[in-house]
CSV table of C-alpha atoms in Angstrom, one decimal:
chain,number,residue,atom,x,y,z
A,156,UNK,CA,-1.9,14.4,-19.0
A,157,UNK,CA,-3.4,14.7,-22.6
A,158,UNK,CA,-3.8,12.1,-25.1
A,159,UNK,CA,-4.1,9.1,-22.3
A,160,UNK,CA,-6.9,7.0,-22.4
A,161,UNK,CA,-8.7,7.1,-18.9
A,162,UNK,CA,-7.3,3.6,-17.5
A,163,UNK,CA,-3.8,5.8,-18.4
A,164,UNK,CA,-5.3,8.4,-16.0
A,165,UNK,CA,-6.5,6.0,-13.5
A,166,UNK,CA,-3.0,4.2,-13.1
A,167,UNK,CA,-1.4,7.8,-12.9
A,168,UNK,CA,-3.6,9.2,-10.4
A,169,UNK,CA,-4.3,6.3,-8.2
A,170,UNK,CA,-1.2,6.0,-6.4
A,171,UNK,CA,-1.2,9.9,-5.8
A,172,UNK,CA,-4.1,9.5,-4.3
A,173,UNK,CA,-3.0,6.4,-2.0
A,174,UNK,CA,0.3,8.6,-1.3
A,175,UNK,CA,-1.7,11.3,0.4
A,176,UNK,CA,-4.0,8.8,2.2
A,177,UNK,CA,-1.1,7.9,3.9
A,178,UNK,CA,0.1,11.2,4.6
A,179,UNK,CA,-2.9,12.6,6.5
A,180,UNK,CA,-3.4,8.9,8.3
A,181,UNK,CA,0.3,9.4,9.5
A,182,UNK,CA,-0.6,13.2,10.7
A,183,UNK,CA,-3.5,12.3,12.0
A,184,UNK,CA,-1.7,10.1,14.6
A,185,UNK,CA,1.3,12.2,14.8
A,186,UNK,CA,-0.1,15.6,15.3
A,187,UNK,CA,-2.7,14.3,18.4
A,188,UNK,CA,0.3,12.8,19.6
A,189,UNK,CA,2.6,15.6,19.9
A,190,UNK,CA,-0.1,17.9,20.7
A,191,UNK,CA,-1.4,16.0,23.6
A,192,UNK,CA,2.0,14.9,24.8
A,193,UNK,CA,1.2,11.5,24.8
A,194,UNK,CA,4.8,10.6,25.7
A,195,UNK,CA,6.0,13.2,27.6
A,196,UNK,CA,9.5,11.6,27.3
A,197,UNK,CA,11.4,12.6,24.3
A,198,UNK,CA,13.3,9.7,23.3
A,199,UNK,CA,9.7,7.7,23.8
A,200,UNK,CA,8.2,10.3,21.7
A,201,UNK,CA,11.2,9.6,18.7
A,202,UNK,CA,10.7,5.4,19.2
A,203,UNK,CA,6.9,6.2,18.6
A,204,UNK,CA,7.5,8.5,16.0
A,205,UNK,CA,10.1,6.0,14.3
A,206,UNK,CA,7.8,3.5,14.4
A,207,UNK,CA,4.8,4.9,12.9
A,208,UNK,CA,7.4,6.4,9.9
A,209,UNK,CA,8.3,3.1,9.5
A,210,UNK,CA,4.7,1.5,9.4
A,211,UNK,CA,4.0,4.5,7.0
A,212,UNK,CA,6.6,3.5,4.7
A,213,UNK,CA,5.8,0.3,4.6
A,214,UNK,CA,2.6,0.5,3.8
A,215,UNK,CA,3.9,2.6,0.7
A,216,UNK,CA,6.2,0.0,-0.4
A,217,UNK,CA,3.1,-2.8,0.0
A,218,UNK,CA,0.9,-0.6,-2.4
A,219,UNK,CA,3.9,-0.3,-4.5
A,220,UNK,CA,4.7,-3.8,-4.8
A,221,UNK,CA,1.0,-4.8,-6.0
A,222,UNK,CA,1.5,-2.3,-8.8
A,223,UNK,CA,4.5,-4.4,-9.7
A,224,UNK,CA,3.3,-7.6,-9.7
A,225,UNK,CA,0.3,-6.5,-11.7
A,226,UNK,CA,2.6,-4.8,-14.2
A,227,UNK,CA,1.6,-1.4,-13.4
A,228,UNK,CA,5.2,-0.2,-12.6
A,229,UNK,CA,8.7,0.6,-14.7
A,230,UNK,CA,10.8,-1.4,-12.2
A,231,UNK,CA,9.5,-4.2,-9.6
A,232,UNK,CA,10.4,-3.5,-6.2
A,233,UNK,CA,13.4,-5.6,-5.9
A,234,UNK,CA,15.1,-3.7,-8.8
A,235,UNK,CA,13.8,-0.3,-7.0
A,236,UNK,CA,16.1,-1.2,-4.7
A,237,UNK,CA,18.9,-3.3,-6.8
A,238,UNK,CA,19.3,-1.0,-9.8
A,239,UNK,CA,22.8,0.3,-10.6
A,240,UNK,CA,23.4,3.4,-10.3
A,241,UNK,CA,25.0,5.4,-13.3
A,242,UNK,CA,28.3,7.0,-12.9
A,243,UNK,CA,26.5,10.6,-14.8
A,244,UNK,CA,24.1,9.9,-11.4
A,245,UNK,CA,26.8,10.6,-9.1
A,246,UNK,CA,28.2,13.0,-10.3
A,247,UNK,CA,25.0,14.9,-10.6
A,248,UNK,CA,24.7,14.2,-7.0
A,249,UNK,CA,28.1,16.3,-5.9
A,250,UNK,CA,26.1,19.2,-4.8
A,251,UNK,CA,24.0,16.9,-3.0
A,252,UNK,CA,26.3,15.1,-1.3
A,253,UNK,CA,28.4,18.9,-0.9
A,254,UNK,CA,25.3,19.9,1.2
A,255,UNK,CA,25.4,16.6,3.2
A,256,UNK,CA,28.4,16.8,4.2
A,257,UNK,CA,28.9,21.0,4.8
A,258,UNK,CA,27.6,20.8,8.4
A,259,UNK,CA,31.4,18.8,9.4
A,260,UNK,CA,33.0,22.3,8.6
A,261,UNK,CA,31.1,23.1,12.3
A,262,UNK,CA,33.5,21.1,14.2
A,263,UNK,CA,35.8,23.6,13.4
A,264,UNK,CA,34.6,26.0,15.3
A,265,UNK,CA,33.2,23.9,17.9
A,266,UNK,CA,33.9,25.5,21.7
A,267,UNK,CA,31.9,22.3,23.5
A,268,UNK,CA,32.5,18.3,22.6
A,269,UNK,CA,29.1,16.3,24.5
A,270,UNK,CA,28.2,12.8,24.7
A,271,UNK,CA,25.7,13.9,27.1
A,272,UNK,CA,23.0,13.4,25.0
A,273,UNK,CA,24.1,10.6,22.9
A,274,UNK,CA,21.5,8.3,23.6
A,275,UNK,CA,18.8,10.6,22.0
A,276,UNK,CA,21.3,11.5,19.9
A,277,UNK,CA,21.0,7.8,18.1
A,278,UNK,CA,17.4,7.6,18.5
A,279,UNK,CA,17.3,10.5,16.5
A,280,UNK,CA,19.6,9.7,13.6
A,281,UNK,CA,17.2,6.4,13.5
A,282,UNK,CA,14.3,8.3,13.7
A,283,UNK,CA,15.4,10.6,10.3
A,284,UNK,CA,16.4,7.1,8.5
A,285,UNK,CA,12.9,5.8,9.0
A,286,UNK,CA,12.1,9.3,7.8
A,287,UNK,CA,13.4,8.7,4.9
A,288,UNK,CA,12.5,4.8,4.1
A,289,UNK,CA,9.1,6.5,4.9
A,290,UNK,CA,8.5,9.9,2.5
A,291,UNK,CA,10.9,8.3,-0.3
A,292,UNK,CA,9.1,5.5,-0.2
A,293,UNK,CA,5.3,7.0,-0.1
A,294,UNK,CA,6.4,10.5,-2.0
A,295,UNK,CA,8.4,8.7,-4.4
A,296,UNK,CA,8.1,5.4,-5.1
A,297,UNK,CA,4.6,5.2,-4.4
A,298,UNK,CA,3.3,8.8,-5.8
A,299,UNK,CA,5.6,8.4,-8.5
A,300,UNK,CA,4.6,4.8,-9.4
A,301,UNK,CA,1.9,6.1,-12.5
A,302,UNK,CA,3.9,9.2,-13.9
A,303,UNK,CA,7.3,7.5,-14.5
A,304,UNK,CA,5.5,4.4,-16.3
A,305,UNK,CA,3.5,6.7,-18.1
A,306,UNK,CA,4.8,10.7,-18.0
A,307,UNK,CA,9.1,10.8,-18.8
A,308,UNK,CA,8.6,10.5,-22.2
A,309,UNK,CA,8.9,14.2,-23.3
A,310,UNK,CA,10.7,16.7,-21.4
A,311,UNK,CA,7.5,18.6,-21.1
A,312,UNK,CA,6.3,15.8,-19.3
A,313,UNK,CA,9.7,14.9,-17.1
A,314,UNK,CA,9.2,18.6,-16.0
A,315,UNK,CA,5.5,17.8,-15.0
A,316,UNK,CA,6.5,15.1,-13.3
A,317,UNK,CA,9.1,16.5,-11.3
A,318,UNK,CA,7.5,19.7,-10.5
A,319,UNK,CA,4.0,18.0,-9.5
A,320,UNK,CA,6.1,15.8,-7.4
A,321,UNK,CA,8.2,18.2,-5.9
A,322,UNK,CA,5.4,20.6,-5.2
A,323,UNK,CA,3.6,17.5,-3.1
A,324,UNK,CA,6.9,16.9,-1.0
A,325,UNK,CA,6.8,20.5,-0.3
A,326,UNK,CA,2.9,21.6,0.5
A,327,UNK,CA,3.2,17.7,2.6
A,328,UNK,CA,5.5,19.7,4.8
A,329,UNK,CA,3.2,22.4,5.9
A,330,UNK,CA,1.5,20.1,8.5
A,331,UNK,CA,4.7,20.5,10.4
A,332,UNK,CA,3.7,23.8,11.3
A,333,UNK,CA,1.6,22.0,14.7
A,334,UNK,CA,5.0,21.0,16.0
A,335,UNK,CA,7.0,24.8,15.9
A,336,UNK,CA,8.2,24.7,12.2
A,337,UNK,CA,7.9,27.7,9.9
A,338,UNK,CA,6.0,26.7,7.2
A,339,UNK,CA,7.6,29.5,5.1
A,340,UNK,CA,11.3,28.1,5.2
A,341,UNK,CA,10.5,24.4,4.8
A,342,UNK,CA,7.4,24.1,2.0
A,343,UNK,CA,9.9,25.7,-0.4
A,344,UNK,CA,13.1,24.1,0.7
A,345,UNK,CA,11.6,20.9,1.2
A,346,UNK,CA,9.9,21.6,-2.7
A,347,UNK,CA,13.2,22.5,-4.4
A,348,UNK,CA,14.7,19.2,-2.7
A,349,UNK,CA,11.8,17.0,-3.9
A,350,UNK,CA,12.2,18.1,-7.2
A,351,UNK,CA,16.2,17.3,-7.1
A,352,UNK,CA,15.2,13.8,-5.4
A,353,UNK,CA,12.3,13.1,-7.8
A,354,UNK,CA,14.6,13.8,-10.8
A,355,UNK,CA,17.2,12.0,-9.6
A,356,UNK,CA,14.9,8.9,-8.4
A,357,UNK,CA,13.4,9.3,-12.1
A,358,UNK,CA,17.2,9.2,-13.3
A,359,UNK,CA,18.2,6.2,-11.6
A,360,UNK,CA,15.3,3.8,-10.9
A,361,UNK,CA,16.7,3.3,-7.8
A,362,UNK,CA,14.4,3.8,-4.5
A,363,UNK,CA,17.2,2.9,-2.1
A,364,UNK,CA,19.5,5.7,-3.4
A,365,UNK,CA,17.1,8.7,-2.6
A,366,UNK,CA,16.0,7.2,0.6
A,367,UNK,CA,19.6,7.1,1.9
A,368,UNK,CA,19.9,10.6,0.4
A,369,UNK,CA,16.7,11.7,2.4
A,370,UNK,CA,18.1,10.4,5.6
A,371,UNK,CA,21.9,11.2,5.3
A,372,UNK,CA,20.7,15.2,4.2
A,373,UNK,CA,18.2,14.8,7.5
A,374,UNK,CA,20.8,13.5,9.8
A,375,UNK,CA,24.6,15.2,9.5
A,376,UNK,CA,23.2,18.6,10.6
A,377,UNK,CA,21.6,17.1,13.8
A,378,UNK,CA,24.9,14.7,14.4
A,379,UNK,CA,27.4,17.7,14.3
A,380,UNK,CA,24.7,20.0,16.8
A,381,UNK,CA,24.0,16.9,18.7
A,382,UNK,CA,27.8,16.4,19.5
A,383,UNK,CA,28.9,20.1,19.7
A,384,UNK,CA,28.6,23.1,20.9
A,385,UNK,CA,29.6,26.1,18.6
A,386,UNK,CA,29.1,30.3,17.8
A,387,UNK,CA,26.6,30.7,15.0
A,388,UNK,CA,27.7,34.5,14.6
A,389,UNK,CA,30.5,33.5,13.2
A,390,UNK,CA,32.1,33.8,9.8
A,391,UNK,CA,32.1,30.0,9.0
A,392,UNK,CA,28.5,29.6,10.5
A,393,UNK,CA,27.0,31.8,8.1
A,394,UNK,CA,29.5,30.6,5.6
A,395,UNK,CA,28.2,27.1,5.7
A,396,UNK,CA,24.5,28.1,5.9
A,397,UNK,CA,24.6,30.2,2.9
A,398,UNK,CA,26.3,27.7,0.6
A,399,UNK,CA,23.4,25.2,2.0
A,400,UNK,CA,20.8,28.0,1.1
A,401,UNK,CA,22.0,28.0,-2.6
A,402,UNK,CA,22.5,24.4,-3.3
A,403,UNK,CA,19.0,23.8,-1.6
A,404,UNK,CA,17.3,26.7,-3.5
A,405,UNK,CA,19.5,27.3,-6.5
A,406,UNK,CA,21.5,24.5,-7.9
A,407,UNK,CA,19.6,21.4,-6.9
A,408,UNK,CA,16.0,23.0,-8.5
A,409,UNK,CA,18.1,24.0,-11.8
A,410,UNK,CA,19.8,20.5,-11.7
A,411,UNK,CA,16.3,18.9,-11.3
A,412,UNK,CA,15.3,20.8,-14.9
A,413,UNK,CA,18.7,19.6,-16.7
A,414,UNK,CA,18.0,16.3,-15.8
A,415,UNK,CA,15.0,16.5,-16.9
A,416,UNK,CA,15.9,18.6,-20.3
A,417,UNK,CA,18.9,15.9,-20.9
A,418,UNK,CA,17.3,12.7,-19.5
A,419,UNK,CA,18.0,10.7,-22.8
A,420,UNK,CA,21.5,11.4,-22.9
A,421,UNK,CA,21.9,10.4,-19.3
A,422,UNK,CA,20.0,7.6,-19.7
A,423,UNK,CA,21.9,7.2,-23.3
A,424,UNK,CA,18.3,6.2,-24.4
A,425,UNK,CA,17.3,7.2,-28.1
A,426,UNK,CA,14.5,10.2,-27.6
A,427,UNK,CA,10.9,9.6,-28.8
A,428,UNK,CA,9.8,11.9,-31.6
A,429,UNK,CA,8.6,15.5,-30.8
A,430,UNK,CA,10.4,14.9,-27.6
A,431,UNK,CA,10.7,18.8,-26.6
């Protein structure tokens, strides 16, 4: 972040800084929770855990509006969530939606239909949409409040910008590792995905669109194993995994650079001198 004066630095860094605060306040009540077993009934456990995702998020969105209102922000919060989104957007989002939407090919191959557990089921599937009105809304609006006012200019900088923020979304996974995850699948995943999301977020100045992405990528994998019972030796198992492996790892990251490279022409903005 050369050649910015230090209020420049402040306004960058500040809401960085707020975005991990909340973070580690929302893992410091989630981890005793879980570890303890607080509520040792699991759809309790998801209504608690939904509702301090959705306090989390909201406390994002709160910080996020006071940078609007003192004109510390690109967009105001209204238009975060208002702002059309370009027809170049969605089609940049194919992949995305590809890998959304891959898990269905399951039902194919399904052996068992259940609505046995369809109650925690739907608690769930809430549970991931507050997960994503939560880390889109602290990992991305609010983190990324500073460095899109301030750091899109240049592509050197959209590439900071995107890989900073994609590297936070990914190292604020690791954490997870207190309730059974493997830190070494999801810090990268969840990294190459932040980048795709922060680009695209950076793309579209539109909050709402990458919080709906969050929760629909979070939830169509759960809905299909929730409902189903199927082989996962099988050909189109591993067929469907793989092709999820190489948009997550492969064609979102190198997407998240071309936006980043093209971002003017997208945007059909005029580019600033020396903007390479």
């Amino acid at each position: 972040m050369k050649n910015y004066d230090k209020q420049t630095i402040a306004q960058i860094r500040k809401p960085i800084v707020q975005a991990a605060i909340i973070m580690l306040v929302f893992y410091a009540i989630e981890i005793p929770m879980v570890h303890f077993n607080v509520f040792p009934d699991v759809n309790t456990r998801y209504i608690a855990d939904t509702i301090i995702r959705a306090a989390g998020g909201t406390a994002g969105l709160i910080l996020l509006n006071g940078y609007s209102k003192r004109g510390e922000s690109k967009c105001t919060l209204k238009q975060l969530f208002t702002n059309k989104i370009s027809g170049k957007t969605w089609l940049i989002m194919i992949p995305q939606i590809i890998n959304i939407l891959l898990p269905f090919l399951n039902i194919f191959i399904a052996t068992v239909f259940t609505t046995r557990y369809i109650l925690t089921l739907s608690i769930l599937i809430v549970q991931q949409f507050a997960t994503g009105f939560y880390e889109e809304g602290v990992q991305r609006g609010l983190m990324m409040n500073g460095l899109i006012k301030f750091n899109i200019s240049t592509v050197k900088r959209r590439l900071f910008t995107v890989l900073v923020t994609g590297l936070f979304f990914g190292l604020g996974h690791a954490p997870n590792i207190a309730f059974g995850e493997n830190p070494l699948i999801q810090v990268p995943s969840a990294m190459c995905i932040g980048m795709f999301w922060a680009a695209v977020y950076m793309l579209s100045d539109n909050l709402l669109l990458v919080m709906l992405l969050h929760a629909f990528a979070d939830s169509t994998f759960r809905i299909v194993h929730g409902l189903f019972g199927y082989a996962r030796e099988g050909f189109l198992y591993q067929a469907v995994e793989c092709s999820r492996d190489i948009i997550e790892y492969v064609i979102l990251p190198v997407l998240a650079i071309c936006i980043c490279i093209w971002f003017d022409k997208l945007k059909n903005n005029a580019p600033e001198d020396g903007s390479t």
